[in-house]
């Protein structure tokens, strides 16, 4: 009898102990909160970029080589910009990016023409036309050379009338133009050159 009791006691001491997990806490972890916060802070892509992404899929299905090349170039340039301090956040910025790509295509066409490569000239011209199509359909206002000159003349006149001259004149003119041109597509380099020319006269 005593041996059976001792044996039973031994089994009790050596029996594995199973721990039951209680209900998981519903409190969000710090890591989850960080991920949630980061996701909430992601900027909304420009509407035009969303359209371009859809057109990229359509061009892939249609095997439209020229449009595919253009759209992939835009996406690559947008990705590169996203890694800098000036990511593309608006349609205006995206149109400026496309204008830069179009300028590169025009330069490439000129080089091809000089080399007697009409096939490359035609290819670059087709891509410039596609870029122009997107820029014109973007809804972003683009000022022509005459309109821009008239605006610069107007702002320079106003700033001079306020008594500004020299470096102050240039700075105040650019400040006034930035306000007037908000939401419009303008080649900033050409604008600065035009302002410098007008203020020097």
C-alpha positions as a LaTeX table, in Angstrom:
\begin{tabular}{lrrr}
\hline
Residue & $x$ (\AA) & $y$ (\AA) & $z$ (\AA) \\
\hline
Unk1 & 0.00 & 0.00 & 0.00 \\
Unk2 & 2.74 & 2.43 & 1.03 \\
Unk3 & 4.61 & 1.68 & $-2.24$ \\
Unk4 & 1.54 & 2.54 & $-4.30$ \\
Unk5 & 1.11 & 5.82 & $-2.43$ \\
Unk6 & 4.77 & 6.69 & $-2.95$ \\
Unk7 & 4.47 & 5.88 & $-6.66$ \\
Unk8 & 1.36 & 8.08 & $-7.01$ \\
Unk9 & 3.08 & 10.92 & $-5.22$ \\
Unk10 & 6.05 & 10.63 & $-7.56$ \\
Unk11 & 3.73 & 10.85 & $-10.61$ \\
Unk12 & 2.13 & 13.99 & $-9.21$ \\
Unk13 & 5.53 & 15.63 & $-8.66$ \\
Unk14 & 6.79 & 14.74 & $-12.15$ \\
Unk15 & 3.59 & 15.44 & $-14.13$ \\
Unk16 & 4.09 & 18.26 & $-16.67$ \\
Unk17 & 2.51 & 21.54 & $-15.75$ \\
Unk18 & 0.43 & 23.10 & $-18.50$ \\
Unk19 & 0.05 & 26.88 & $-18.44$ \\
Unk20 & $-3.04$ & 28.24 & $-20.11$ \\
Unk21 & $-2.62$ & 31.46 & $-21.95$ \\
Unk22 & $-4.97$ & 34.14 & $-20.82$ \\
Unk23 & $-6.78$ & 36.46 & $-23.21$ \\
Unk24 & $-4.41$ & 38.65 & $-25.26$ \\
Unk25 & $-4.31$ & 42.29 & $-24.41$ \\
Unk26 & $-6.03$ & 44.49 & $-26.95$ \\
Unk27 & $-3.75$ & 47.42 & $-26.16$ \\
Unk28 & $-1.72$ & 48.39 & $-29.26$ \\
Unk29 & 2.00 & 47.87 & $-28.99$ \\
Unk30 & 4.45 & 50.73 & $-29.48$ \\
Unk31 & 5.55 & 49.18 & $-32.78$ \\
Unk32 & 1.97 & 49.00 & $-34.03$ \\
Unk33 & 1.38 & 52.60 & $-33.06$ \\
Unk34 & 4.50 & 53.65 & $-34.94$ \\
Unk35 & 3.45 & 51.76 & $-38.07$ \\
Unk36 & $-0.06$ & 53.22 & $-37.83$ \\
Unk37 & 1.30 & 56.72 & $-37.38$ \\
Unk38 & 3.64 & 56.35 & $-40.36$ \\
Unk39 & 0.84 & 55.09 & $-42.59$ \\
Unk40 & $-1.43$ & 57.96 & $-41.57$ \\
Unk41 & 1.30 & 60.47 & $-42.44$ \\
Unk42 & 1.90 & 59.19 & $-45.98$ \\
Unk43 & 1.13 & 61.99 & $-48.46$ \\
Unk44 & $-1.74$ & 61.53 & $-50.89$ \\
Unk45 & $-0.34$ & 60.99 & $-54.41$ \\
Unk46 & $-1.13$ & 63.74 & $-56.93$ \\
Unk47 & $-4.33$ & 62.95 & $-58.91$ \\
Unk48 & $-2.38$ & 63.11 & $-62.18$ \\
Unk49 & 0.08 & 60.51 & $-60.92$ \\
Unk50 & $-2.80$ & 58.15 & $-60.18$ \\
Unk51 & $-4.00$ & 58.58 & $-63.77$ \\
Unk52 & $-0.52$ & 57.91 & $-65.13$ \\
Unk53 & $-0.29$ & 54.68 & $-63.15$ \\
Unk54 & $-3.58$ & 53.53 & $-64.67$ \\
Unk55 & $-2.40$ & 54.50 & $-68.14$ \\
Unk56 & 0.80 & 52.55 & $-67.58$ \\
Unk57 & $-1.19$ & 49.35 & $-67.08$ \\
Unk58 & $-3.28$ & 50.12 & $-70.16$ \\
Unk59 & $-0.16$ & 50.78 & $-72.25$ \\
Unk60 & 1.35 & 47.49 & $-71.10$ \\
Unk61 & $-1.74$ & 45.59 & $-72.23$ \\
Unk62 & $-1.82$ & 47.47 & $-75.55$ \\
Unk63 & 1.96 & 47.08 & $-76.01$ \\
Unk64 & 2.21 & 50.80 & $-76.77$ \\
Unk65 & 6.00 & 51.12 & $-76.75$ \\
Unk66 & 6.26 & 54.91 & $-76.94$ \\
Unk67 & 3.68 & 55.55 & $-74.21$ \\
Unk68 & 5.22 & 52.85 & $-72.05$ \\
Unk69 & 8.63 & 54.47 & $-72.39$ \\
Unk70 & 7.25 & 57.88 & $-71.44$ \\
Unk71 & 5.26 & 56.63 & $-68.45$ \\
Unk72 & 8.14 & 54.54 & $-67.14$ \\
Unk73 & 10.44 & 57.55 & $-67.41$ \\
Unk74 & 7.95 & 59.63 & $-65.40$ \\
Unk75 & 7.60 & 56.92 & $-62.73$ \\
Unk76 & 11.38 & 56.54 & $-62.45$ \\
Unk77 & 11.88 & 60.31 & $-62.13$ \\
Unk78 & 9.09 & 60.49 & $-59.53$ \\
Unk79 & 10.72 & 57.66 & $-57.55$ \\
Unk80 & 14.07 & 59.45 & $-57.64$ \\
Unk81 & 12.43 & 62.67 & $-56.45$ \\
Unk82 & 10.78 & 60.80 & $-53.56$ \\
Unk83 & 14.24 & 60.04 & $-52.18$ \\
Unk84 & 15.18 & 63.72 & $-52.04$ \\
Unk85 & 14.12 & 66.68 & $-49.91$ \\
Unk86 & 11.69 & 67.72 & $-52.69$ \\
Unk87 & 9.33 & 64.81 & $-53.44$ \\
Unk88 & 6.51 & 65.24 & $-55.95$ \\
Unk89 & 3.40 & 66.19 & $-53.95$ \\
Unk90 & 1.26 & 68.14 & $-56.42$ \\
Unk91 & 0.15 & 68.06 & $-60.04$ \\
Unk92 & 2.08 & 71.30 & $-60.60$ \\
Unk93 & 5.32 & 69.61 & $-59.53$ \\
Unk94 & 4.51 & 66.57 & $-61.66$ \\
Unk95 & 3.90 & 68.73 & $-64.74$ \\
Unk96 & 7.22 & 70.50 & $-64.12$ \\
Unk97 & 8.86 & 67.08 & $-63.97$ \\
Unk98 & 7.27 & 66.08 & $-67.28$ \\
Unk99 & 8.39 & 69.33 & $-68.86$ \\
Unk100 & 11.95 & 68.51 & $-67.80$ \\
Unk101 & 11.67 & 65.03 & $-69.35$ \\
Unk102 & 10.25 & 66.58 & $-72.54$ \\
Unk103 & 13.22 & 68.97 & $-72.72$ \\
Unk104 & 15.56 & 65.98 & $-72.48$ \\
Unk105 & 13.69 & 64.23 & $-75.29$ \\
Unk106 & 13.90 & 67.36 & $-77.46$ \\
Unk107 & 17.66 & 67.56 & $-76.86$ \\
Unk108 & 18.01 & 63.88 & $-77.74$ \\
Unk109 & 16.03 & 64.45 & $-80.96$ \\
Unk110 & 18.35 & 67.31 & $-81.92$ \\
Unk111 & 21.39 & 65.09 & $-81.41$ \\
Unk112 & 19.81 & 62.29 & $-83.42$ \\
Unk113 & 18.97 & 64.72 & $-86.22$ \\
Unk114 & 22.59 & 65.90 & $-86.32$ \\
Unk115 & 23.70 & 62.28 & $-86.53$ \\
Unk116 & 21.30 & 61.54 & $-89.38$ \\
Unk117 & 19.20 & 59.13 & $-87.29$ \\
Unk118 & 15.69 & 59.97 & $-88.44$ \\
Unk119 & 14.33 & 56.87 & $-86.72$ \\
Unk120 & 15.44 & 58.20 & $-83.34$ \\
Unk121 & 14.19 & 61.68 & $-84.21$ \\
Unk122 & 10.72 & 60.23 & $-84.88$ \\
Unk123 & 10.80 & 58.21 & $-81.66$ \\
Unk124 & 11.74 & 61.20 & $-79.50$ \\
Unk125 & 9.16 & 63.40 & $-81.27$ \\
Unk126 & 6.43 & 60.85 & $-80.57$ \\
Unk127 & 7.35 & 60.79 & $-76.90$ \\
Unk128 & 7.42 & 64.59 & $-76.67$ \\
Unk129 & 3.90 & 64.60 & $-78.16$ \\
Unk130 & 2.71 & 62.14 & $-75.49$ \\
Unk131 & 4.20 & 64.29 & $-72.74$ \\
Unk132 & 2.54 & 67.37 & $-74.22$ \\
Unk133 & $-0.76$ & 65.50 & $-74.22$ \\
Unk134 & $-0.47$ & 64.76 & $-70.50$ \\
Unk135 & 0.68 & 68.28 & $-69.62$ \\
Unk136 & $-2.16$ & 69.90 & $-71.56$ \\
Unk137 & $-4.72$ & 67.56 & $-70.01$ \\
Unk138 & $-3.39$ & 67.96 & $-66.47$ \\
Unk139 & $-5.57$ & 70.93 & $-65.59$ \\
Unk140 & $-2.46$ & 72.83 & $-64.51$ \\
Unk141 & $-2.28$ & 76.32 & $-65.98$ \\
Unk142 & 0.88 & 76.99 & $-67.97$ \\
Unk143 & 1.82 & 80.56 & $-68.78$ \\
Unk144 & 3.13 & 81.35 & $-72.24$ \\
Unk145 & 6.20 & 83.50 & $-72.78$ \\
Unk146 & 4.16 & 86.65 & $-73.51$ \\
Unk147 & 1.93 & 86.15 & $-70.46$ \\
Unk148 & 4.92 & 85.56 & $-68.23$ \\
Unk149 & 6.72 & 88.66 & $-69.51$ \\
Unk150 & 3.62 & 90.79 & $-68.90$ \\
Unk151 & 3.35 & 89.47 & $-65.34$ \\
Unk152 & 7.04 & 90.09 & $-64.64$ \\
Unk153 & 6.80 & 93.65 & $-65.98$ \\
Unk154 & 3.76 & 94.27 & $-63.77$ \\
Unk155 & 5.37 & 92.97 & $-60.59$ \\
Unk156 & 8.68 & 94.75 & $-61.25$ \\
Unk157 & 6.77 & 98.01 & $-61.73$ \\
Unk158 & 4.87 & 97.54 & $-58.46$ \\
Unk159 & 8.01 & 96.69 & $-56.49$ \\
Unk160 & 9.94 & 99.65 & $-57.94$ \\
Unk161 & 7.03 & 101.96 & $-57.13$ \\
Unk162 & 7.38 & 100.81 & $-53.51$ \\
Unk163 & 10.99 & 102.07 & $-53.53$ \\
Unk164 & 12.91 & 98.78 & $-53.82$ \\
Unk165 & 16.17 & 98.71 & $-55.80$ \\
Unk166 & 19.23 & 96.49 & $-56.26$ \\
Unk167 & 19.19 & 93.10 & $-54.56$ \\
Unk168 & 16.08 & 94.05 & $-52.63$ \\
Unk169 & 14.30 & 94.64 & $-55.93$ \\
Unk170 & 15.18 & 91.18 & $-57.28$ \\
Unk171 & 14.19 & 89.45 & $-54.04$ \\
Unk172 & 10.89 & 91.29 & $-53.68$ \\
Unk173 & 10.01 & 90.67 & $-57.33$ \\
Unk174 & 10.62 & 86.93 & $-56.98$ \\
Unk175 & 8.55 & 86.89 & $-53.78$ \\
Unk176 & 5.67 & 88.65 & $-55.53$ \\
Unk177 & 5.89 & 86.32 & $-58.53$ \\
Unk178 & 5.89 & 83.21 & $-56.37$ \\
Unk179 & 2.58 & 84.35 & $-54.90$ \\
Unk180 & 1.11 & 85.22 & $-58.30$ \\
Unk181 & 2.27 & 81.98 & $-59.89$ \\
Unk182 & 1.13 & 79.62 & $-57.15$ \\
Unk183 & $-0.58$ & 76.61 & $-58.71$ \\
Unk184 & 0.78 & 77.39 & $-62.19$ \\
Unk185 & 3.44 & 75.57 & $-64.19$ \\
Unk186 & 6.45 & 77.81 & $-64.79$ \\
Unk187 & 10.04 & 77.08 & $-65.74$ \\
Unk188 & 11.70 & 78.60 & $-62.67$ \\
Unk189 & 15.11 & 78.87 & $-64.31$ \\
Unk190 & 13.70 & 80.79 & $-67.27$ \\
Unk191 & 11.66 & 82.91 & $-64.87$ \\
Unk192 & 14.75 & 83.90 & $-62.86$ \\
Unk193 & 16.62 & 84.80 & $-66.06$ \\
Unk194 & 13.69 & 86.92 & $-67.25$ \\
Unk195 & 13.44 & 88.73 & $-63.92$ \\
Unk196 & 17.18 & 89.42 & $-63.97$ \\
Unk197 & 16.90 & 90.85 & $-67.47$ \\
Unk198 & 13.89 & 93.05 & $-66.70$ \\
Unk199 & 15.24 & 94.39 & $-63.40$ \\
Unk200 & 18.56 & 95.25 & $-65.07$ \\
Unk201 & 16.86 & 97.46 & $-67.67$ \\
\hline
\end{tabular}
